[in-house]
XYZ file of C-alpha atoms in Angstrom:
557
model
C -14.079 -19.009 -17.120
C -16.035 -16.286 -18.703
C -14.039 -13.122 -20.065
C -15.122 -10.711 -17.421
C -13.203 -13.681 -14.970
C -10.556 -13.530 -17.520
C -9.897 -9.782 -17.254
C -10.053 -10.053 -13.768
C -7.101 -12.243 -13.693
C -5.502 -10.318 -16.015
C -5.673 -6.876 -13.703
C -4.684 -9.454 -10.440
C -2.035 -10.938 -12.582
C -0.642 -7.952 -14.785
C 0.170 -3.852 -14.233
C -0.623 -2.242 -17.511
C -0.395 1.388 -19.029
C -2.418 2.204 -22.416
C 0.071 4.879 -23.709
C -1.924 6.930 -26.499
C -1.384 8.273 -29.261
C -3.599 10.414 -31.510
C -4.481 8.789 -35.153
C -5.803 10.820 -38.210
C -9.320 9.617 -37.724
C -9.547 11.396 -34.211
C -10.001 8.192 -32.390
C -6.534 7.006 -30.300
C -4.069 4.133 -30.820
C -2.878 2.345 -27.270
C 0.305 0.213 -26.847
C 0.003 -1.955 -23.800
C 2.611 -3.337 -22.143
C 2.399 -6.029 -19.224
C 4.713 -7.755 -16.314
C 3.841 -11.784 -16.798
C 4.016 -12.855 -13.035
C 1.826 -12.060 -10.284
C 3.007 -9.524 -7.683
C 5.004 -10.635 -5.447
C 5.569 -9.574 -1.715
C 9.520 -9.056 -2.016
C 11.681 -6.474 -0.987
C 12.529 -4.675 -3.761
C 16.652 -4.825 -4.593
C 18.401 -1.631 -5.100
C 19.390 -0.574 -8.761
C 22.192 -1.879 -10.240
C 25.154 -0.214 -9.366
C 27.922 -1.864 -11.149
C 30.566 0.233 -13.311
C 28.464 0.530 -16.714
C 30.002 1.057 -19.911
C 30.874 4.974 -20.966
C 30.589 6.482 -23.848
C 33.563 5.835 -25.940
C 35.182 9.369 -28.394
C 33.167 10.158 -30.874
C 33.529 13.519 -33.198
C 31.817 16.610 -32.083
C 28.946 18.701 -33.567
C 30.885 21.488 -34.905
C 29.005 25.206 -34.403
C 25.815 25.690 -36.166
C 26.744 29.456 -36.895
C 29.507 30.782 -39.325
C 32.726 31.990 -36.956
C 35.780 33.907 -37.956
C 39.196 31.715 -38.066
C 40.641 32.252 -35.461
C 37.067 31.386 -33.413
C 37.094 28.243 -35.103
C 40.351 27.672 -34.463
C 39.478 27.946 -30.453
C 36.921 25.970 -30.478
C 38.481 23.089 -32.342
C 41.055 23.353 -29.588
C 38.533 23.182 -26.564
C 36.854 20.166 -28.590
C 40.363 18.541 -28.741
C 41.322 19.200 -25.567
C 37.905 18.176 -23.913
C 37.795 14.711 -26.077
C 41.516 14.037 -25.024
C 40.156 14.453 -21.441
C 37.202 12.247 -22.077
C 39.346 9.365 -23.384
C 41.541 10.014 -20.195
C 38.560 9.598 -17.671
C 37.133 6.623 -19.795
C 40.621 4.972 -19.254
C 40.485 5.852 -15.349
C 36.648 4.588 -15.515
C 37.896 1.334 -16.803
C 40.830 0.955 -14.104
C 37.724 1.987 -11.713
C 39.553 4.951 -10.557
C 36.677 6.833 -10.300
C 37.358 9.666 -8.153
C 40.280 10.552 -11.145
C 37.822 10.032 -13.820
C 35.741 12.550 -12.550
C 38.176 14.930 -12.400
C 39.108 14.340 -16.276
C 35.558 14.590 -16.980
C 34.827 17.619 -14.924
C 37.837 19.080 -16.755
C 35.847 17.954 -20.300
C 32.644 19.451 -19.067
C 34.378 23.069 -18.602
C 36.150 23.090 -21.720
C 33.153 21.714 -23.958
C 29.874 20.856 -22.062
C 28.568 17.636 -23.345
C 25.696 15.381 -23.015
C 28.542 12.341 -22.926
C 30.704 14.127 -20.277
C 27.470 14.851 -18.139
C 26.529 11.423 -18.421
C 30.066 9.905 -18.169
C 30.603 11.863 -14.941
C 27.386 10.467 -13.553
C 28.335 6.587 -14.024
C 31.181 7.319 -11.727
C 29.161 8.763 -9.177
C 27.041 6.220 -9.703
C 30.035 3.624 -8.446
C 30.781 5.864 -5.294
C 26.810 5.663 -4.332
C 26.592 9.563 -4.813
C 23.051 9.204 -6.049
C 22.189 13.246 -5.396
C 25.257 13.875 -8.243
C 24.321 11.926 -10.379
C 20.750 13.069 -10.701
C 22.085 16.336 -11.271
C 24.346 15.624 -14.120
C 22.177 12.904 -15.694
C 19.482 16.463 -15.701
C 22.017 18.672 -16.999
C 23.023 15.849 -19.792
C 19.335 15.659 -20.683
C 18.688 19.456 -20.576
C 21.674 19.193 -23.863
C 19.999 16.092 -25.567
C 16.219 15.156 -23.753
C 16.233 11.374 -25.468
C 19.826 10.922 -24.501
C 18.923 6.987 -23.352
C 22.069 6.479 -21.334
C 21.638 9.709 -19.105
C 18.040 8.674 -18.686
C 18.588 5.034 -17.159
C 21.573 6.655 -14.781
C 19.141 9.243 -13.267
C 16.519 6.385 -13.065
C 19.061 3.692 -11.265
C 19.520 7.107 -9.103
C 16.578 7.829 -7.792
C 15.131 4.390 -7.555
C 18.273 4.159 -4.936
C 17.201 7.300 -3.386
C 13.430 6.179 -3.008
C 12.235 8.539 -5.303
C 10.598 5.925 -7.053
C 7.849 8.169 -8.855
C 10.583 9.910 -10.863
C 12.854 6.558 -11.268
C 9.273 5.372 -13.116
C 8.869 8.043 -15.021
C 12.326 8.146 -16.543
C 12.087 4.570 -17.108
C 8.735 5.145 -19.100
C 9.885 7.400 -20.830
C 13.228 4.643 -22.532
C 9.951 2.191 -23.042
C 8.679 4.429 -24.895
C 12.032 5.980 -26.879
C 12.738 2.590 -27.926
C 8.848 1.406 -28.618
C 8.456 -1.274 -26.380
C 11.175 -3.247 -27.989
C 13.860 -3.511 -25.056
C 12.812 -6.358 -22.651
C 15.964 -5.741 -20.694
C 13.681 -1.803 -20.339
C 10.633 -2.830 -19.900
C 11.637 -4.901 -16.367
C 12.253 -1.715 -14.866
C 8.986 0.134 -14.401
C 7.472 -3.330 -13.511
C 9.940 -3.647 -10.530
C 9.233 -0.326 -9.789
C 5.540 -0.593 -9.963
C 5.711 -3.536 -7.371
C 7.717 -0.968 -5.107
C 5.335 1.987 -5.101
C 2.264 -0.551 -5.306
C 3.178 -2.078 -1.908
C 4.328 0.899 0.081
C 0.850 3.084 -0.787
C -1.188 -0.159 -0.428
C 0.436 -1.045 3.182
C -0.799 2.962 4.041
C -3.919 2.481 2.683
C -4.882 -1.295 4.193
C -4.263 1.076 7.738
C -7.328 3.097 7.509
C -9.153 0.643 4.883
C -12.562 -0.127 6.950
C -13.952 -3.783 5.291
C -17.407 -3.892 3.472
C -19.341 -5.889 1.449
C -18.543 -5.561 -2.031
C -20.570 -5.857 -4.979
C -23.557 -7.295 -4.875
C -22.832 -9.533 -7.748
C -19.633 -10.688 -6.453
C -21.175 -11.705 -3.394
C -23.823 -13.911 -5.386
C -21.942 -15.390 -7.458
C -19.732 -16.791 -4.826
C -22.378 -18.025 -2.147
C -24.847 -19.407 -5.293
C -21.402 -21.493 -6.255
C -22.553 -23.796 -3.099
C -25.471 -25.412 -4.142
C -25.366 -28.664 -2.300
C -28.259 -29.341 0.211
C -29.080 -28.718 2.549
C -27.538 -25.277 2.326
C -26.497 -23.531 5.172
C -28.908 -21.187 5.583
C -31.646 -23.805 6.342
C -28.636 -25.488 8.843
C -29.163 -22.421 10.626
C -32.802 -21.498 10.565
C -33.524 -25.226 12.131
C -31.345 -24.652 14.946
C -32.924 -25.581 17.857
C -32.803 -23.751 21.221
C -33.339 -20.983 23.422
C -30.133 -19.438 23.147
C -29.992 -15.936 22.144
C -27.216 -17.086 19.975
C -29.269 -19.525 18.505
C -32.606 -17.003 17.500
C -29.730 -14.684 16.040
C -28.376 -17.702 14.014
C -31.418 -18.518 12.627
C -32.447 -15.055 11.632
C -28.869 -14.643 10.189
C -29.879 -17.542 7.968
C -33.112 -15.886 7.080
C -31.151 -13.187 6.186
C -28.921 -14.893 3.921
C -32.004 -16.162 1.994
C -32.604 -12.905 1.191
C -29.798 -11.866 0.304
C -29.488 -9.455 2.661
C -25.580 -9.878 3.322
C -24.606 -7.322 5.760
C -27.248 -7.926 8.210
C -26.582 -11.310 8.067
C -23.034 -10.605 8.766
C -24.038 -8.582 11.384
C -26.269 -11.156 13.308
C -23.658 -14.031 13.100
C -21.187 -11.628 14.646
C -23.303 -11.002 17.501
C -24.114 -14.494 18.030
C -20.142 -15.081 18.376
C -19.659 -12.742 20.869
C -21.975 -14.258 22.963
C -19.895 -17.358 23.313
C -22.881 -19.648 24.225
C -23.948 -22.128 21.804
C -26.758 -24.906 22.095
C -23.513 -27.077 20.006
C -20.475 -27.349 19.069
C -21.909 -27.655 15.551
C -23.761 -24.616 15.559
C -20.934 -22.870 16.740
C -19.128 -24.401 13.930
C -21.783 -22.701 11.526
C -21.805 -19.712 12.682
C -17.385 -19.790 12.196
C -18.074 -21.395 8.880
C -20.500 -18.074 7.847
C -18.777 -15.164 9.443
C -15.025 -16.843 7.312
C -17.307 -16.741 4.599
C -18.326 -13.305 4.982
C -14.616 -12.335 5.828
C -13.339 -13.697 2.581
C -15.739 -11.598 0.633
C -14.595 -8.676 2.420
C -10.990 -9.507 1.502
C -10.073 -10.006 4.992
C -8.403 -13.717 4.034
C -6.253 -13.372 7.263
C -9.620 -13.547 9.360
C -11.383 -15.758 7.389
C -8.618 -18.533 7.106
C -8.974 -18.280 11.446
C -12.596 -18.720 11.154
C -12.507 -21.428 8.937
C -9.545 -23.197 10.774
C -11.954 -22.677 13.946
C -15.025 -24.336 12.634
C -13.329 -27.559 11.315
C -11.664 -28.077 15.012
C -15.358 -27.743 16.043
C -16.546 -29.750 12.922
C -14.029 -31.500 11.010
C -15.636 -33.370 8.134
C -18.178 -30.663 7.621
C -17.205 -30.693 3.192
C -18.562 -27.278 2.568
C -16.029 -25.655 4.669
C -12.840 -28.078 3.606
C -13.734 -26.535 0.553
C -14.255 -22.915 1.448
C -10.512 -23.160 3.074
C -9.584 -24.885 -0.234
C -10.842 -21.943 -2.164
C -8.855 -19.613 0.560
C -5.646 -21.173 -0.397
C -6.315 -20.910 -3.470
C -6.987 -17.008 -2.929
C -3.093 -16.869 -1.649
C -1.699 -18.828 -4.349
C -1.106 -21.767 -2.113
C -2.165 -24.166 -4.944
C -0.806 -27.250 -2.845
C -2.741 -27.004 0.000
C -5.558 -26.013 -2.063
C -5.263 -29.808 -3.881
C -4.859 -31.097 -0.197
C -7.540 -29.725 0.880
C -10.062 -31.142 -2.174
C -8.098 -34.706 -2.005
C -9.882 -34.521 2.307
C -13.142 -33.546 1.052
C -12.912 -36.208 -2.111
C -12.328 -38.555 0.912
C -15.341 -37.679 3.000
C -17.756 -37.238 -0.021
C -17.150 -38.742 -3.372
C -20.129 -37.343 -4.801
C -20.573 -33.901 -3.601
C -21.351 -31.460 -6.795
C -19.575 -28.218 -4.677
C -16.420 -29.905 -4.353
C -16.321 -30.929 -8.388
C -17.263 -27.714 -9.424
C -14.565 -25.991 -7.095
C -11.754 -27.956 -8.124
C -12.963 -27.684 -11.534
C -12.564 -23.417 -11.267
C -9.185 -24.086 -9.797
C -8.139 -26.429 -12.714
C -9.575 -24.263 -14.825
C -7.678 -21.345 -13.387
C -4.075 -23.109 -13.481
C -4.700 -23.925 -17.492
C -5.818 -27.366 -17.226
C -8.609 -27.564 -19.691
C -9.369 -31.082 -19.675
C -10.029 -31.491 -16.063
C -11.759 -28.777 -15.462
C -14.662 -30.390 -18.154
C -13.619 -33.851 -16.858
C -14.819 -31.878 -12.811
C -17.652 -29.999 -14.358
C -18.977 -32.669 -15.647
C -18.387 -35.351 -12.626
C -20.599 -31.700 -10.815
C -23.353 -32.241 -12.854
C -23.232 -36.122 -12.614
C -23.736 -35.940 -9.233
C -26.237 -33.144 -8.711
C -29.390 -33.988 -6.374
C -32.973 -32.556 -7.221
C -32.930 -29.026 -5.941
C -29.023 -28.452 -6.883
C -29.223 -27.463 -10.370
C -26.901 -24.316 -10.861
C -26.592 -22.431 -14.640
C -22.836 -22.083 -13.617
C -21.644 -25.112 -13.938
C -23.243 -25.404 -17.555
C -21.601 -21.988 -18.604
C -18.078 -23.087 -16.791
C -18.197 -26.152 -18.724
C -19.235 -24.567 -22.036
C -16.304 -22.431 -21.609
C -13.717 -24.801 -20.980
C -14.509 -26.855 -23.720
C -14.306 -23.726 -26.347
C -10.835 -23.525 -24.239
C -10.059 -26.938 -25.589
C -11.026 -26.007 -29.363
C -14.530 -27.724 -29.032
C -16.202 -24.882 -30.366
C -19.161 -27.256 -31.523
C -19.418 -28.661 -28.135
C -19.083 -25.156 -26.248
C -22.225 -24.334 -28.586
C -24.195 -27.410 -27.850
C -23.901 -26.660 -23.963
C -24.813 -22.992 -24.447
C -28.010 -24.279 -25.843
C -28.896 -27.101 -23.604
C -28.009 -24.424 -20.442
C -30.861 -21.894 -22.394
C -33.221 -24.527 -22.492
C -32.403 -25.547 -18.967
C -32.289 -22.189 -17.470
C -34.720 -19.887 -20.038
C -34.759 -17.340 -17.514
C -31.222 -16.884 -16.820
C -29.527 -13.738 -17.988
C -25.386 -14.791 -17.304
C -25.926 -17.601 -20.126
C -26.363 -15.118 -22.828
C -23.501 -12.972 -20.854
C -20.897 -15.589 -20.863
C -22.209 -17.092 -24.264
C -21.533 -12.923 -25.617
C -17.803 -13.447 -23.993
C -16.966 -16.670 -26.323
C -18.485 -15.008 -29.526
C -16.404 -11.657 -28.678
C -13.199 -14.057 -27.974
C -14.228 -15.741 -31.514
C -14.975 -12.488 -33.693
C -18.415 -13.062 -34.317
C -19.336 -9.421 -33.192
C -22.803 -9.020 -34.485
C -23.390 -12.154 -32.366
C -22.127 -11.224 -29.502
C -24.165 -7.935 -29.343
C -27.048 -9.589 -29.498
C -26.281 -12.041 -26.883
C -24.809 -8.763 -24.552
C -28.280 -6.735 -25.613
C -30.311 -10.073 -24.471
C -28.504 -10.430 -21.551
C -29.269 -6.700 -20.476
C -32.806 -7.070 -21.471
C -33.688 -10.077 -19.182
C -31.481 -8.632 -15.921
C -30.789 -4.679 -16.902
C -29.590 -4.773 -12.770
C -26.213 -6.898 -13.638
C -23.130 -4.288 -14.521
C -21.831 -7.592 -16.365
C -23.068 -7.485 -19.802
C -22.246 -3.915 -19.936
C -19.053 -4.210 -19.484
C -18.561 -6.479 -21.678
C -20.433 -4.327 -24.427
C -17.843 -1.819 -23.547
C -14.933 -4.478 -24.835
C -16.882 -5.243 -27.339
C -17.074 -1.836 -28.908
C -13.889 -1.118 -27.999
C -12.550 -4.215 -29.995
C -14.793 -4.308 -32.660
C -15.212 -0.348 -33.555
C -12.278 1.436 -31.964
C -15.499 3.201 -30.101
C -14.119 4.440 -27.468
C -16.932 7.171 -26.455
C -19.623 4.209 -26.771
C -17.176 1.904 -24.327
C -16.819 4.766 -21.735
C -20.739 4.973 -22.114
C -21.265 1.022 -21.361
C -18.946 1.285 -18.561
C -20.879 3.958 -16.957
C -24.399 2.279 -17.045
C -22.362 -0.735 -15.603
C -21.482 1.650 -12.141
C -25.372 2.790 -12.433
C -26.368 -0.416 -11.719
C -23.966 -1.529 -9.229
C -21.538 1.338 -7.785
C -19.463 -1.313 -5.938
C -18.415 -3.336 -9.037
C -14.159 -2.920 -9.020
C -14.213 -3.959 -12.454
C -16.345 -1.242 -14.212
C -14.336 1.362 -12.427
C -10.847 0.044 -13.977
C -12.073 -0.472 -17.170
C -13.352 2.587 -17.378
C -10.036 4.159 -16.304
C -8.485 2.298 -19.160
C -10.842 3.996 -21.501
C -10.253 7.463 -20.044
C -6.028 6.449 -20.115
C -6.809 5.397 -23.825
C -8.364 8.437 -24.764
C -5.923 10.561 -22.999
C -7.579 12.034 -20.331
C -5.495 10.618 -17.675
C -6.731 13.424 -15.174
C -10.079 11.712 -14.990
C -8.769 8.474 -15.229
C -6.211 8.672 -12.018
C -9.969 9.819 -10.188
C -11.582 7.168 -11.311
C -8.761 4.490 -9.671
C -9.137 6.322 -6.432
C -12.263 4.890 -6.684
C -11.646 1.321 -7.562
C -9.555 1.222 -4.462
C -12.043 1.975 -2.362
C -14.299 -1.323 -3.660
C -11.693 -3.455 -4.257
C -11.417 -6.096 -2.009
C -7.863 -7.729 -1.666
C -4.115 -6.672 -1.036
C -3.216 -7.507 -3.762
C -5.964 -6.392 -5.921
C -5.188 -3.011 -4.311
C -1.933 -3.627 -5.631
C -2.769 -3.776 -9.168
C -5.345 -0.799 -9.251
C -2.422 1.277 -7.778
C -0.059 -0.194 -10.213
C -2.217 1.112 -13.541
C -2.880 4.264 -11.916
C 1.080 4.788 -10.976
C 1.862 3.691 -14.948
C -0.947 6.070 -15.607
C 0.738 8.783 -14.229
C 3.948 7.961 -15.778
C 1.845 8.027 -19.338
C 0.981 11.692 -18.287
C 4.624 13.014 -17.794
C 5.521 11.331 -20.807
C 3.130 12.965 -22.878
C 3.994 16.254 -21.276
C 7.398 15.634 -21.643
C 8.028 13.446 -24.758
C 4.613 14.141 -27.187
C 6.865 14.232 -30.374
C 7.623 10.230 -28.786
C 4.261 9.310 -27.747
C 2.718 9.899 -31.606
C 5.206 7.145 -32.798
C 3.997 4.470 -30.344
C 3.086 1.844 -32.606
C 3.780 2.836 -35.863
């Protein structure tokens, strides 16, 4: 799993919001903080509601300016009086009279206006669901004292009840960041409501969301992970037959051997329509192709029916048990992913796609060992003409996983010598030496990687962590990330890293531009999900550093 994969899984499997602050050398300082569980597809549950605890008496500020005696005199009566009618509604509050207690604290408020009595007033609002009220005083409690924590949380519990879930985020951003991350208890707020606004505006935008292909080396890297023969672009051009269907099938498999993804696409969809098939196996390729295509799209609904379709046609065909393994495994269904490699273990025993495969997914779920144990079982059972440089680099990578740095390094080297003309060695061999701290190293390895395929937006990216890690260059890392979209506009990736690096550097207009645009490559729900989630926490960073700058300098310090 190289560290591109990594950070992929990390956007799929975390929301995230670089909060900046500015440092004396002119560069910024980010605090991250992350949710630890994927997103799931729950209804969200209304804020808690139940009586909290109000503020107990506590002295009041006496006037800043001098007054005569008998002013003082007054307002040490009105502070009395208002304190003695505070205590009174926190009684009532306690009894849950609540109706009562807001009449004490109403009769507080007009003697003495108070952040406490604004905010008291509120929590019993709060109990008779009068969500509008207690917005207002939670606002006029925070218009007296802005970092007032309590008063914040009450208006946020508020709106998130009303569905005003922008503002409930904000104000819950804005605690995180008044008590510096340190509140777990806090921080479970903004992810809830994250999930919330993430699903709603991805539900409107999957609507009008017309599938495409993404990027082109996405779409590579997936079909060149099927290497055994024969592939099935040379099942399809030696279909025989004088079926229309079956001259479109084999020109959609000429297609596909040159890469040419969306015509191919294009001509196995037309062959399906025709409904007239020389077999029920080439029918069953054509399914098998088109589910393909729909997975890369992100359209997992349509490609699991493709996929089911073909194996009713063709039911021990391996290389599409395992495509509908690696859909399940695109849903998180991780059992009938293992079900579905246990039936193709049973109908091939040797077959180097099905190894590698389950290898990725034990990879994936942090087992280590079996992943090499699959890789290496892959590689055992490779036929001339199904030598891949993946399954070296996934196996180099999983040992480093394991601590085997030696043995990570001896693979790296036999893949070079292997594969001398193969550009994601160096990339993924850059990854491990950035994970390890050897910068210089991992430069190199990045700068080679360029050299031999300049095309890939890979390496770049990667330079881009690199000197972001290494240098705290953050102009240099926006610069990588933008030769990374030169060569390949569709590449989801490059557009939310560079986001980040606009978020880190404060210049959250152009970063919140810059999401728009990873939606419209990304491929998945819930990748959707997750771009919308940074750019909603993005947001949230912006009215917090409009709102609370004096706060936002002391992230981190």
């Amino acid at each position: 799993m190289s560290h591109l994969e990594n950070f992929t899984d990390w956007v799929k499997d975390h929301w995230k919001v670089i909060l900046v602050a500015a440092v004396a050398t002119g560069l910024t300082a980010g605090v991250i903080y992350s949710q630890r569980k994927p997103l799931p597809k729950k209804t969200l549950q209304k804020a808690n509601t139940a009586p909290a605890a109000v503020e107990t008496p506590e002295k009041t500020e006496s006037p800043k300016e001098a007054e005569s005696p008998k002013e003082q005199l007054v307002e040490e009566d009105k502070s009395k009086l208002a304190n003695d009618c505070k205590i009174a509604g926190n009684k009532l509050y306690a009894e849950r009279k609540f109706q009562e207690a807001i009449e004490k604290y109403s009769e507080a408020i007009d003697l003495l206006p108070s952040a406490v009595f604004f905010s008291n007033r509120a929590a019993c609002y709060a109990n008779t669901q009068q969500y509008e009220k207690v917005v207002e005083d939670c606002t006029s409690a925070l218009k007296i004292d802005p970092k007032y924590i309590k008063a914040l949380n009450r208006r946020a519990q508020a709106f998130e009840n009303l569905g005003q879930f922008k503002d409930a985020l904000n104000d819950y951003t804005v605690i995180c960041v008044l008590e510096n991350f340190r509140n777990e208890a806090s921080m479970a707020a903004p992810d809830r409501i994250l999930k919330q606004l993430a699903s709603v505006r991805t539900q409107e935008i999957l609507k009008t969301k017309t599938p495409k292909m993404p990027s082109e080396t996405f779409i590579s890297a997936y079909m060149d992970s099927f290497r055994a023969l024969p592939h099935i672009s040379t099942l399809l051009i030696e279909l025989a037959g004088d079926l229309e269907s079956s001259a479109l099938l084999r020109e959609a498999g000429e297609k596909v051997n040159a890469r040419e993804w969306t015509a191919a696409y294009e001509l196995v969809n037309k062959s399906l329509s025709l409904e007239e098939f020389e077999s029920s196996k080439a029918q069953a390729l054509a399914l098998n192709l088109r589910g393909t295509f729909h997975f890369l799209m992100g359209q997992v609904d349509l490609a699991i029916q493709d996929i089911d379709a073909s194996l009713q046609l063709d039911a021990e065909n391996v290389n599409t048990i395992i495509k509908r393994a690696t859909l399940f495994m695109e849903m998180g269904e991780l059992e009938q992913t293992v079900q579905q490699f246990d039936l193709a273990l049973q109908l091939a025993p040797n077959h180097v796609d099905l190894f590698y495969h389950r290898g990725q997914v034990r990879f994936l779920t942090g087992d280590f060992q079996g992943a090499v144990e699959d890789y290496q079982q892959s590689l055992q059972s490779e036929q001339p003409g199904e030598q891949s440089v993946y399954v070296h680099i996934q196996l180099a990578v999983a040992k480093y996983k394991l601590g085997d740095i030696a043995g990570a390094e001896k693979k790296f080297k036999e893949a070079k010598r292997l594969f001398p003309t193969s550009a994601e060695i160096f990339n993924y061999h850059g990854e491990v030496l950035m994970d390890r701290q050897t910068f210089v190293d991992a430069q190199k390895s990045f700068d080679k990687a360029i050299e031999m395929d300049p095309k890939s937006p890979l390496p770049y990216i990667n330079k881009a962590i690199l000197f972001l890690q290494w240098k705290q260059d953050a102009s240099k890392a926006e610069e990588q990330c933008r030769l990374a979209l030169e060569q390949d506009p569709l590449c989801d990736i490059a557009y939310t890293q560079l986001a980040q690096l606009l978020c880190h550097q404060n210049r959250v207009d152009e970063a919140l531009t810059i999401y728009d645009k990873a939606i419209t490559v990304t491929r998945t729900e819930a990748e959707i999900m997750n771009v919308i989630s940074c750019q909603e926490a993005a947001e949230a960073q912006r009215y917090v550093a409009i709102h609370y700058p004096d706060a936002m300098m002391q992230i981190g310090r």
